[in-house]
C-alpha cells in the first residue's frame, strides 16, 4: 500500500510540473500559429514525452496492485488519470500501453459509479488542477469554480425550505441567501466574460474538454456545469419539471459525469415538490399573510436571479466564446468542434432551451416555460393578500 501511495504521489507531482510545462509549451506554439493544433518533429517530441512519461507513471500505480480504499482518493486518482488521457486526446497522440491505462480508469470509474474520465469537478473541487500554466486557463477554472460554489450555496439554502414551510420567517433568510448566491454566479460570469481571452479559450482551453475513449467506449467531454446544484435549483424553483422529456434527458445524460455525492442529490431532486407548488398550496389554505407574500416576493427574486445568471452565461459566454469563433474555424476542424461531445448545433440548441426554461421565457410554438405559473403567483400574492 505504501508503494502504491508513493506511485500516486509521483504521478501527481508529474501532473503539476512536467506535464503542465509540456502542455504549456505546445499551447504557446499552437497559439503563435493561431491553430488548434500543429504537427512537426519538434512538437511530436514534446507530445511523445507527455504520452510516454504519463503511461510509465500510471503503469507504476497499476503494478502496485491495489487502488485507494478511500472513495475520495479513488475519485482524485480517476481525475489524475483522466487529465493524462484528456491531454493525449487533445494533442492527438496515442496512449502507450492504453489497455493498462484505460483498465485503471475503468476500475476506478466502476468502483465509484461514474464515467471513467476526468470531469470539471476534478479540476476545481478535488484538487485545483490545470493542464497548462496559462493565465487564461487559471481564469477559466477559477471563475467557473466560484460559480459552482455559488450554485451549491443557493441549492443548499433552497433545499432546506420545504421542511420548514414556505411561509416561515426562517425561509425568508434562506431565500435571501439563495438570491445572493445566484447574484454571485452572475458576478463570476461577468468577470469571466471580461477577463478571459476568446482566442485563448477557443484554441488552448476548449480542446482539453473533448470526448475521449476508454476501453473502446467514447465518453463525452467535461463540462463546467456537471454538478447537481443547478438542476436542484431548476426543480426546487419549479422552472423545470422532472416529467419533461427534454429535461429528463438532461438529467439522465449528466448523471455519470457528476461527483458521486451529487448523484444522491440528483436522485432526491426529481422526487421533491417545488417551492412554487408549495406557495400555491399554502396560499390556497386561507388569506395570504404578510409573511407568505414577502416570501413569495423573495422567491420571485430568486427566480429572476437564476434566469439572469444563466441568460448572461448563454449570451455572453457560450455564444461569443464558442459559437462565433467556431464559424471561422478551418474547414478540416469543423466536424471536431464541440462543447463536450454532441455536434455543436445540437449542444447550442439544448443550451438555448435551458436558457428559456431558467428565465421562464416562452417561445410560442417552440417551448412553454413556467412563465404563466409565475404570473399566476404574482396575481395571488397581490390580489388575494389585500
CSV table of C-alpha atoms in Angstrom, one decimal, residues 32-357:
chain,number,residue,atom,x,y,z
A,32,UNK,CA,1.5,31.6,-32.1
A,33,UNK,CA,0.3,30.0,-35.3
A,34,UNK,CA,-3.3,30.7,-34.4
A,35,UNK,CA,-4.1,27.0,-34.9
A,36,UNK,CA,-5.9,24.5,-32.7
A,37,UNK,CA,-3.1,22.0,-33.2
A,38,UNK,CA,0.2,21.8,-35.1
A,39,UNK,CA,2.4,18.9,-36.3
A,40,UNK,CA,6.1,18.7,-36.8
A,41,UNK,CA,9.2,16.9,-35.5
A,42,UNK,CA,9.9,19.2,-32.6
A,43,UNK,CA,6.3,19.3,-31.4
A,44,UNK,CA,6.0,15.5,-31.8
A,45,UNK,CA,8.9,15.0,-29.4
A,46,UNK,CA,7.0,17.0,-26.7
A,47,UNK,CA,3.8,15.2,-27.4
A,48,UNK,CA,5.5,11.8,-27.1
A,49,UNK,CA,7.1,12.9,-23.8
A,50,UNK,CA,3.6,13.5,-22.4
A,51,UNK,CA,2.3,10.2,-23.7
A,52,UNK,CA,5.3,8.0,-22.7
A,53,UNK,CA,6.1,9.6,-19.3
A,54,UNK,CA,2.4,9.6,-18.2
A,55,UNK,CA,1.9,5.9,-19.3
A,56,UNK,CA,5.1,4.9,-17.3
A,57,UNK,CA,3.8,6.6,-14.1
A,58,UNK,CA,0.3,5.1,-14.5
A,59,UNK,CA,1.9,1.7,-15.0
A,60,UNK,CA,3.7,2.0,-11.7
A,61,UNK,CA,0.4,2.6,-10.0
A,62,UNK,CA,-1.1,-0.4,-11.6
A,63,UNK,CA,1.9,-2.6,-10.7
A,64,UNK,CA,1.4,-1.7,-7.0
A,65,UNK,CA,-1.7,-3.9,-7.3
A,66,UNK,CA,-4.2,-2.0,-5.2
A,67,UNK,CA,-6.4,1.1,-5.5
A,68,UNK,CA,-7.1,3.5,-2.7
A,69,UNK,CA,-9.7,2.4,-0.1
A,70,UNK,CA,-11.0,5.9,0.5
A,71,UNK,CA,-13.6,6.9,-2.1
A,72,UNK,CA,-12.4,10.5,-2.3
A,73,UNK,CA,-8.8,9.3,-3.0
A,74,UNK,CA,-10.1,7.0,-5.8
A,75,UNK,CA,-12.1,9.9,-7.3
A,76,UNK,CA,-9.0,12.1,-7.2
A,77,UNK,CA,-6.9,9.4,-8.8
A,78,UNK,CA,-9.5,8.9,-11.6
A,79,UNK,CA,-9.2,12.6,-12.3
A,80,UNK,CA,-5.4,12.4,-12.5
A,81,UNK,CA,-5.5,9.5,-14.9
A,82,UNK,CA,-8.3,11.3,-16.8
A,83,UNK,CA,-6.2,14.5,-17.2
A,84,UNK,CA,-3.4,12.5,-18.7
A,85,UNK,CA,-5.8,10.8,-21.2
A,86,UNK,CA,-7.5,14.1,-21.9
A,87,UNK,CA,-4.2,15.7,-22.8
A,88,UNK,CA,-3.3,12.8,-25.1
A,89,UNK,CA,-6.6,13.2,-26.9
A,90,UNK,CA,-6.1,17.0,-27.1
A,91,UNK,CA,-2.7,16.6,-28.8
A,92,UNK,CA,-4.0,13.7,-30.9
A,93,UNK,CA,-1.3,11.3,-29.7
A,94,UNK,CA,-1.8,7.6,-29.0
A,95,UNK,CA,-1.6,6.4,-25.4
A,96,UNK,CA,1.2,3.8,-24.9
A,97,UNK,CA,0.0,0.7,-23.0
A,98,UNK,CA,-3.5,2.1,-23.5
A,99,UNK,CA,-5.2,-1.1,-22.3
A,100,UNK,CA,-3.4,-0.8,-19.0
A,101,UNK,CA,-4.1,2.9,-18.5
A,102,UNK,CA,-7.7,2.5,-19.5
A,103,UNK,CA,-8.2,-0.5,-17.3
A,104,UNK,CA,-7.3,1.6,-14.3
A,105,UNK,CA,-9.7,4.3,-15.3
A,106,UNK,CA,-12.5,1.8,-15.9
A,107,UNK,CA,-11.8,0.2,-12.5
A,108,UNK,CA,-11.9,3.5,-10.7
A,109,UNK,CA,-15.0,4.6,-12.5
A,110,UNK,CA,-16.8,1.4,-11.9
A,111,UNK,CA,-16.0,1.4,-8.2
A,112,UNK,CA,-17.5,4.9,-7.9
A,113,UNK,CA,-20.4,4.6,-10.3
A,114,UNK,CA,-19.1,7.4,-12.5
A,115,UNK,CA,-17.8,7.8,-16.1
A,116,UNK,CA,-14.2,6.7,-16.3
A,117,UNK,CA,-12.8,10.1,-17.3
A,118,UNK,CA,-11.9,13.4,-15.7
A,119,UNK,CA,-14.7,15.9,-15.2
A,120,UNK,CA,-14.7,19.5,-14.2
A,121,UNK,CA,-15.1,18.6,-10.5
A,122,UNK,CA,-11.6,17.0,-10.7
A,123,UNK,CA,-10.2,20.4,-11.8
A,124,UNK,CA,-11.9,22.7,-9.3
A,125,UNK,CA,-13.1,20.8,-6.2
A,126,UNK,CA,-10.9,17.7,-5.9
A,127,UNK,CA,-7.5,19.4,-6.0
A,128,UNK,CA,-7.1,22.5,-8.1
A,129,UNK,CA,-5.7,21.3,-11.4
A,130,UNK,CA,-5.0,22.9,-14.8
A,131,UNK,CA,-3.5,21.4,-17.9
A,132,UNK,CA,-1.3,24.4,-18.5
A,133,UNK,CA,0.3,27.4,-16.8
A,134,UNK,CA,-1.6,29.8,-19.0
A,135,UNK,CA,-3.3,32.7,-17.1
A,136,UNK,CA,-6.4,32.3,-19.2
A,137,UNK,CA,-6.8,28.6,-18.1
A,138,UNK,CA,-6.4,29.7,-14.5
A,139,UNK,CA,-9.1,32.4,-15.0
A,140,UNK,CA,-11.4,29.8,-16.6
A,141,UNK,CA,-11.1,27.2,-13.9
A,142,UNK,CA,-11.2,29.7,-11.0
A,143,UNK,CA,-14.2,31.7,-12.0
A,144,UNK,CA,-16.2,28.6,-13.2
A,145,UNK,CA,-15.3,27.0,-9.9
A,146,UNK,CA,-16.5,30.1,-8.0
A,147,UNK,CA,-19.7,29.8,-9.9
A,148,UNK,CA,-20.1,26.2,-9.0
A,149,UNK,CA,-19.6,27.0,-5.3
A,150,UNK,CA,-22.2,29.8,-5.5
A,151,UNK,CA,-24.7,27.5,-7.2
A,152,UNK,CA,-24.1,24.9,-4.5
A,153,UNK,CA,-24.7,27.6,-1.8
A,154,UNK,CA,-28.0,28.5,-3.4
A,155,UNK,CA,-29.1,24.9,-3.8
A,156,UNK,CA,-28.3,24.2,-0.1
A,157,UNK,CA,-30.4,27.1,1.0
A,158,UNK,CA,-33.4,26.2,-1.1
A,159,UNK,CA,-33.2,22.5,-0.2
A,160,UNK,CA,-33.9,23.3,3.4
A,161,UNK,CA,-37.1,25.3,2.9
A,162,UNK,CA,-39.7,22.6,2.2
A,163,UNK,CA,-39.2,21.1,5.7
A,164,UNK,CA,-39.7,24.4,7.5
A,165,UNK,CA,-42.5,25.7,5.2
A,166,UNK,CA,-42.5,28.4,2.6
A,167,UNK,CA,-44.2,31.0,4.9
A,168,UNK,CA,-41.6,30.5,7.7
A,169,UNK,CA,-39.7,33.7,8.7
A,170,UNK,CA,-36.6,31.5,8.6
A,171,UNK,CA,-37.4,30.6,5.0
A,172,UNK,CA,-37.0,34.3,4.3
A,173,UNK,CA,-33.4,34.1,5.4
A,174,UNK,CA,-32.7,31.1,3.1
A,175,UNK,CA,-34.4,32.8,0.1
A,176,UNK,CA,-32.3,35.9,0.6
A,177,UNK,CA,-29.2,33.7,0.9
A,178,UNK,CA,-30.1,31.8,-2.3
A,179,UNK,CA,-30.6,35.1,-4.2
A,180,UNK,CA,-27.3,36.5,-3.0
A,181,UNK,CA,-25.6,33.3,-4.1
A,182,UNK,CA,-27.1,33.5,-7.6
A,183,UNK,CA,-26.0,37.1,-7.8
A,184,UNK,CA,-22.5,35.8,-7.1
A,185,UNK,CA,-22.9,33.4,-10.0
A,186,UNK,CA,-23.7,36.3,-12.3
A,187,UNK,CA,-20.7,38.2,-10.9
A,188,UNK,CA,-18.4,35.2,-11.7
A,189,UNK,CA,-19.8,35.0,-15.2
A,190,UNK,CA,-19.3,38.7,-15.7
A,191,UNK,CA,-15.7,38.5,-14.5
A,192,UNK,CA,-15.1,35.5,-16.8
A,193,UNK,CA,-16.6,37.4,-19.8
A,194,UNK,CA,-14.5,40.5,-19.1
A,195,UNK,CA,-11.2,38.6,-18.3
A,196,UNK,CA,-11.0,35.5,-20.5
A,197,UNK,CA,-9.5,35.9,-24.0
A,198,UNK,CA,-11.7,34.4,-26.6
A,199,UNK,CA,-8.9,33.1,-28.8
A,200,UNK,CA,-7.1,31.6,-25.8
A,201,UNK,CA,-10.2,29.8,-24.7
A,202,UNK,CA,-11.1,28.5,-28.2
A,203,UNK,CA,-7.6,27.4,-29.2
A,204,UNK,CA,-5.9,26.4,-25.9
A,205,UNK,CA,-8.6,25.6,-23.3
A,206,UNK,CA,-11.6,24.2,-25.1
A,207,UNK,CA,-9.7,21.4,-26.8
A,208,UNK,CA,-9.0,19.7,-23.5
A,209,UNK,CA,-12.7,19.3,-23.0
A,210,UNK,CA,-13.2,17.0,-25.9
A,211,UNK,CA,-14.6,13.4,-25.7
A,212,UNK,CA,-12.2,10.6,-25.5
A,213,UNK,CA,-12.4,6.8,-25.4
A,214,UNK,CA,-11.9,4.5,-22.5
A,215,UNK,CA,-11.9,0.8,-23.3
A,216,UNK,CA,-13.4,1.4,-26.7
A,217,UNK,CA,-16.3,3.4,-25.4
A,218,UNK,CA,-16.4,7.2,-26.1
A,219,UNK,CA,-17.3,9.4,-23.1
A,220,UNK,CA,-18.3,12.9,-23.8
A,221,UNK,CA,-16.2,15.8,-22.8
A,222,UNK,CA,-16.0,17.6,-19.4
A,223,UNK,CA,-18.5,20.4,-18.7
A,224,UNK,CA,-18.3,23.1,-16.1
A,225,UNK,CA,-22.0,22.5,-15.4
A,226,UNK,CA,-21.5,18.9,-14.3
A,227,UNK,CA,-22.8,19.3,-10.8
A,228,UNK,CA,-26.2,18.7,-9.2
A,229,UNK,CA,-26.7,22.2,-7.8
A,230,UNK,CA,-28.0,24.0,-10.9
A,231,UNK,CA,-30.6,21.2,-11.5
A,232,UNK,CA,-31.7,21.2,-7.9
A,233,UNK,CA,-32.3,24.9,-8.3
A,234,UNK,CA,-34.3,24.4,-11.5
A,235,UNK,CA,-36.5,21.8,-9.9
A,236,UNK,CA,-36.9,23.4,-6.5
A,237,UNK,CA,-38.0,26.7,-8.1
A,238,UNK,CA,-40.3,24.9,-10.4
A,239,UNK,CA,-38.7,26.4,-13.5
A,240,UNK,CA,-38.0,22.9,-14.9
A,241,UNK,CA,-40.0,19.7,-14.4
A,242,UNK,CA,-38.7,16.2,-13.9
A,243,UNK,CA,-41.5,14.8,-16.1
A,244,UNK,CA,-40.5,17.0,-19.1
A,245,UNK,CA,-38.9,14.6,-21.6
A,246,UNK,CA,-36.3,17.2,-22.6
A,247,UNK,CA,-35.3,17.8,-19.0
A,248,UNK,CA,-35.3,14.1,-18.2
A,249,UNK,CA,-32.7,13.6,-21.0
A,250,UNK,CA,-30.6,16.4,-19.5
A,251,UNK,CA,-30.6,14.7,-16.1
A,252,UNK,CA,-30.0,11.2,-17.4
A,253,UNK,CA,-27.1,12.2,-19.6
A,254,UNK,CA,-25.5,14.2,-16.8
A,255,UNK,CA,-25.7,11.5,-14.1
A,256,UNK,CA,-22.5,9.7,-14.8
A,257,UNK,CA,-20.5,12.9,-15.0
A,258,UNK,CA,-21.3,14.4,-11.6
A,259,UNK,CA,-19.3,13.5,-8.5
A,260,UNK,CA,-20.7,10.5,-6.5
A,261,UNK,CA,-22.2,12.7,-3.8
A,262,UNK,CA,-24.0,14.8,-6.4
A,263,UNK,CA,-25.7,11.7,-7.8
A,264,UNK,CA,-27.5,11.3,-4.5
A,265,UNK,CA,-28.7,14.9,-4.7
A,266,UNK,CA,-29.9,14.5,-8.3
A,267,UNK,CA,-31.9,11.4,-7.4
A,268,UNK,CA,-33.5,13.3,-4.5
A,269,UNK,CA,-34.3,16.4,-6.6
A,270,UNK,CA,-36.5,14.7,-9.1
A,271,UNK,CA,-38.9,13.4,-6.4
A,272,UNK,CA,-39.5,16.6,-4.4
A,273,UNK,CA,-42.2,19.2,-4.6
A,274,UNK,CA,-41.2,22.6,-5.9
A,275,UNK,CA,-41.3,25.8,-3.8
A,276,UNK,CA,-43.7,27.2,-6.4
A,277,UNK,CA,-46.2,24.5,-5.8
A,278,UNK,CA,-45.8,24.8,-2.1
A,279,UNK,CA,-46.5,28.5,-2.3
A,280,UNK,CA,-49.7,27.9,-4.2
A,281,UNK,CA,-50.8,25.2,-1.7
A,282,UNK,CA,-50.2,27.5,1.2
A,283,UNK,CA,-52.0,30.4,-0.4
A,284,UNK,CA,-55.0,28.2,-1.1
A,285,UNK,CA,-55.5,27.3,2.6
A,286,UNK,CA,-56.6,30.8,3.6
A,287,UNK,CA,-55.9,34.5,3.3
A,288,UNK,CA,-52.3,35.3,2.1
A,289,UNK,CA,-50.4,36.5,5.2
A,290,UNK,CA,-47.9,39.3,5.1
A,291,UNK,CA,-45.1,36.8,5.7
A,292,UNK,CA,-46.2,34.5,2.9
A,293,UNK,CA,-46.5,37.5,0.5
A,294,UNK,CA,-43.0,38.7,1.4
A,295,UNK,CA,-41.6,35.2,1.0
A,296,UNK,CA,-43.3,34.8,-2.4
A,297,UNK,CA,-41.7,38.1,-3.5
A,298,UNK,CA,-38.3,36.8,-2.3
A,299,UNK,CA,-39.0,33.6,-4.2
A,300,UNK,CA,-39.7,35.5,-7.4
A,301,UNK,CA,-36.5,37.5,-6.9
A,302,UNK,CA,-34.6,34.1,-6.7
A,303,UNK,CA,-36.2,33.1,-10.0
A,304,UNK,CA,-35.1,36.3,-11.6
A,305,UNK,CA,-31.6,35.9,-10.3
A,306,UNK,CA,-31.4,32.3,-11.6
A,307,UNK,CA,-32.6,33.4,-15.0
A,308,UNK,CA,-30.3,36.4,-15.2
A,309,UNK,CA,-27.2,34.4,-14.3
A,310,UNK,CA,-27.9,31.6,-16.9
A,311,UNK,CA,-29.0,34.0,-19.6
A,312,UNK,CA,-25.8,36.0,-19.2
A,313,UNK,CA,-23.8,32.8,-19.4
A,314,UNK,CA,-25.6,31.8,-22.6
A,315,UNK,CA,-25.3,35.1,-24.4
A,316,UNK,CA,-22.0,36.5,-23.1
A,317,UNK,CA,-20.0,33.3,-22.7
A,318,UNK,CA,-21.4,30.4,-24.9
A,319,UNK,CA,-22.1,32.5,-28.0
A,320,UNK,CA,-19.0,34.7,-28.2
A,321,UNK,CA,-16.5,32.2,-26.8
A,322,UNK,CA,-17.8,29.1,-28.7
A,323,UNK,CA,-20.4,29.7,-31.4
A,324,UNK,CA,-18.8,32.8,-33.0
A,325,UNK,CA,-15.2,31.5,-33.3
A,326,UNK,CA,-16.5,28.1,-34.5
A,327,UNK,CA,-17.8,29.9,-37.6
A,328,UNK,CA,-14.3,30.9,-38.5
A,329,UNK,CA,-12.6,27.6,-37.8
A,330,UNK,CA,-10.7,25.9,-40.6
A,331,UNK,CA,-12.9,23.6,-42.6
A,332,UNK,CA,-10.9,20.5,-41.7
A,333,UNK,CA,-11.6,21.1,-38.0
A,334,UNK,CA,-15.3,22.0,-38.1
A,335,UNK,CA,-16.5,18.4,-37.5
A,336,UNK,CA,-14.3,18.2,-34.5
A,337,UNK,CA,-15.6,21.3,-32.7
A,338,UNK,CA,-17.9,20.5,-29.8
A,339,UNK,CA,-18.8,21.9,-26.4
A,340,UNK,CA,-18.2,18.5,-24.8
A,341,UNK,CA,-19.5,15.8,-27.2
A,342,UNK,CA,-22.5,16.1,-29.4
A,343,UNK,CA,-22.4,18.3,-32.6
A,344,UNK,CA,-22.1,21.9,-31.8
A,345,UNK,CA,-25.5,22.9,-33.2
A,346,UNK,CA,-27.2,20.2,-31.1
A,347,UNK,CA,-25.4,21.5,-27.9
A,348,UNK,CA,-26.3,25.1,-28.6
A,349,UNK,CA,-30.0,24.2,-29.3
A,350,UNK,CA,-30.2,22.4,-25.9
A,351,UNK,CA,-28.5,25.3,-24.1
A,352,UNK,CA,-30.9,27.8,-25.6
A,353,UNK,CA,-33.8,25.7,-24.5
A,354,UNK,CA,-32.4,25.5,-20.9
A,355,UNK,CA,-31.9,29.3,-21.0
A,356,UNK,CA,-35.5,29.8,-21.9
A,357,UNK,CA,-36.7,27.4,-19.1
